[in-house]
Every structure is written in structure tokens, then in C-alpha cells.
Amino acid sequence: MSYTGPEFDSPAPRRSRRGAMTVAVAALVPGALLGWLVYEAVGDTGGPGQGRTEAKAPSTTRPAPSPASPSPASPSSASPSSTGGRPAPDASAPDALRGKVVVIDPGHNPRNFQHTAEINRKVDIGTAWKECDTTGTATNAGYTEAEFTLDVARRLRTVLQQQGATVKLTHNGERAYGPCIDERARIGNEAGADAVVSLHADGSGAGNRGFHVILPASVHAGAADTRPIVAPSRELGERIAGSLVRVTGSAPSNYVGGGTGLVTRQDLGGLNLSTVPKVFIECGNMRDSKDAALLTGGAWRQKAAQGISEGIVSFLRG
């Protein structure tokens, strides 16, 4: 199922003059359609092995064709993230997250490029050995993913702390490089986090647009055992995806996830080694000029932080 957001809409047809009542009714339709499409957008996941790799290389995946328009879901097929008509938890309440621990993981590090030997060192991710960390991607104008993720992480921390959460960042730009992907997972585990969110931006081809949330697959090998966190991580991801659509107006990815904004992966050490609910978020594609214009704007990054926080609140409050 595909969602067409405000940034993707075709030009509206010319309006006919039919009187005030017709105009008023017509004005209600986009809002109602958007609400239904947001509900539908979080109801399924794409297949494994799509989107990000921790050794970040630009993707050459072509945009997937939009599937046929779906029929409305029946109550029995409703997503766990659906509120069923109930109002969403108030994410602005000062005590909304009192007693909860949230770990925010800003992907990469602005100084990783100065420490190539260190970040290329291999670490055990349970199922394989992968590089400690990577430099990440950047916009065509040179705004780096590491700068982006650190900025959004700080904004998100402020919003969550205002709601009473105890918030820990895996790093705050103070480190020379890293931390390595196994340490990032360990920080969340040792904090006993109620939720962990790893922030990223993709480096796919031009024309590939939108965000996607990466969920852990069921992995049981070596040091990795994600089986206890698969279900709660999926719920966390679904709620964040729905909130991002609503708050930012951005659409789910048009190149992975089948229009749902959800992708399941089994090759990411940050997920494989986690023992607490955790998701990755690719907030957009830095190599697409339209997505890059959003990601480089402070106003959009603040909306992204707000949308992610509201998804976390919804998950933690049930």
C-alpha cells in the first residue's frame, strides 16, 4: 500500500463554482483520506534485506511501482498501532514518560572520517563480523548524515526530557570516532532502556524518497537473540512511522517497504545485539534533492524529533 504525502501530490484539478456547501464538503475530503491512509500505511512490513547497510554505500535500488489501490481494511486486519478511534496519548504532558528510559543513538560520528583504521576494525554482531562503524552518507552539497543525526538526537532528547523521560545518547559528538556498533547496542542494553531509537538518513539514488523504519528480524545465532524483542520493536516502529507521517507530512519510502515505511532486517548489528526494544529510522534520502531540502532544514528536523517522540510516547504508554 502506498501513501502519497503532501510532498508527492499531483497538482489539484481546477475547482468548479458550485456554492459554499460543495466547497466545504470538498475541503473535508483530503483530511479524511490522509487519516485513512496513515492508518493503512503502518499495517505491514517489507521484506528483509532492503535499504540500509551498516557499511553505508549509496543504493542503486530503483523506485518500486505503486501497487493497486487497496480496499479498506476490516477490523480484524487492523494494525497494532491503530488507536481504534481513541485519542493518541498526550506527548506534551510533563509526566508522560516519568520513570521511562529512552536511549537515542545518533548514527555515525562527524569525525569518523579522520579515524578510518579504527572504524574499519571488525566487531562481532552475532551472525557475522562487520566494521566498527562507517562515515555515513551526505547530501550532494556536503551536509553529512552524522551532523544530521546528532542534531535530531539533541532535539529529540529535549522533547523527551520535557515529558519526564530519562534520556541517554550513545554519543554526543564528544568522541573522536564511533562508538562501534556493538557498543551502541550494549549502551541501550545496560541502560535497561524501555525503547531505543537509532537515527540515520539514507544514501540511495536520486528519485528515491521518504522515510523508513527498520525493525529487527528474528535472529538466534552466536551472541544474537532478538526473539524477545521482535514484537515490541515492531510495535515501536509502527507507532513512530504513523507519527512521522502525521507530524512531518513526509511519506513512507517509495523504494523499500512496499509503501508501508517498515522494513525488517537481520544483518544490522545494532539490532541483532539489542536485548531491549529497538528500531532504526532512515529519516529520508540525502542523495535526493527534494528529500535533502527537508533534511537540511531546521524546521523539518524539529518536526521529525516531535514525530518520533510522539511515537515513543504512544508505544510506552500503550
C-alpha angles and dihedrals in degrees: 000000000000128000119208108206131193092273091055104042121126116236111282117249119252112278120239120221103252104146136267096292094055091048092050093051092046091052090060096055101075092050093049092046092049091051092051093046092050088053091050094043096070098045101095144019136232123241126277126271098041132124122358128040119189089233087066112220126161110266121235093197112137120229111273116239114254112259123233117284110276127231117243113280119251119235090255091060096049116135118247086240093062114110092209091227094309117129114261117252112274103258091190096060109118093227098037092115102025109152094014124120119213124184118202118200114198104205118242124344130263091235098046090105089065092057106048095149092053097046093046091059109115121241131188114257094179097255099044145345118272139172116286090239141325136227093248125218133291142204118267087257092056104258102146130225089231091058091047096049093047092051093049091045092056092047091048092049091054093050093048094046089053086060093053101261124143102234128195126184119209085224137350101205091277096110125087090229141342136332095230117246094253091053091048089057091045092054091058093044095049091047089057086229120198088209136004124199122190112201123214144147123218131242101209130139126294112275092034104113144170139046130287133191117219117216127196117256120220103276127172112171135114110329092348125095113155096161095106093050102042097090099042091043090054091051091049090050094048093051093047092048092052092048093048091055092048099043103035100030089225119138128234115263117294092204107046134027098036092264095305097102089230127110129174119216135182100183103069116101093203088064100033093056096044120109093184130062108286141165138179120226122205097197095196143315113289093195094061112084095220094048090043090056088058097043093051093052119094093212092057092046089054090051090049091053090049093048093049091047092052090052090051092049091050091050097046096045095044 
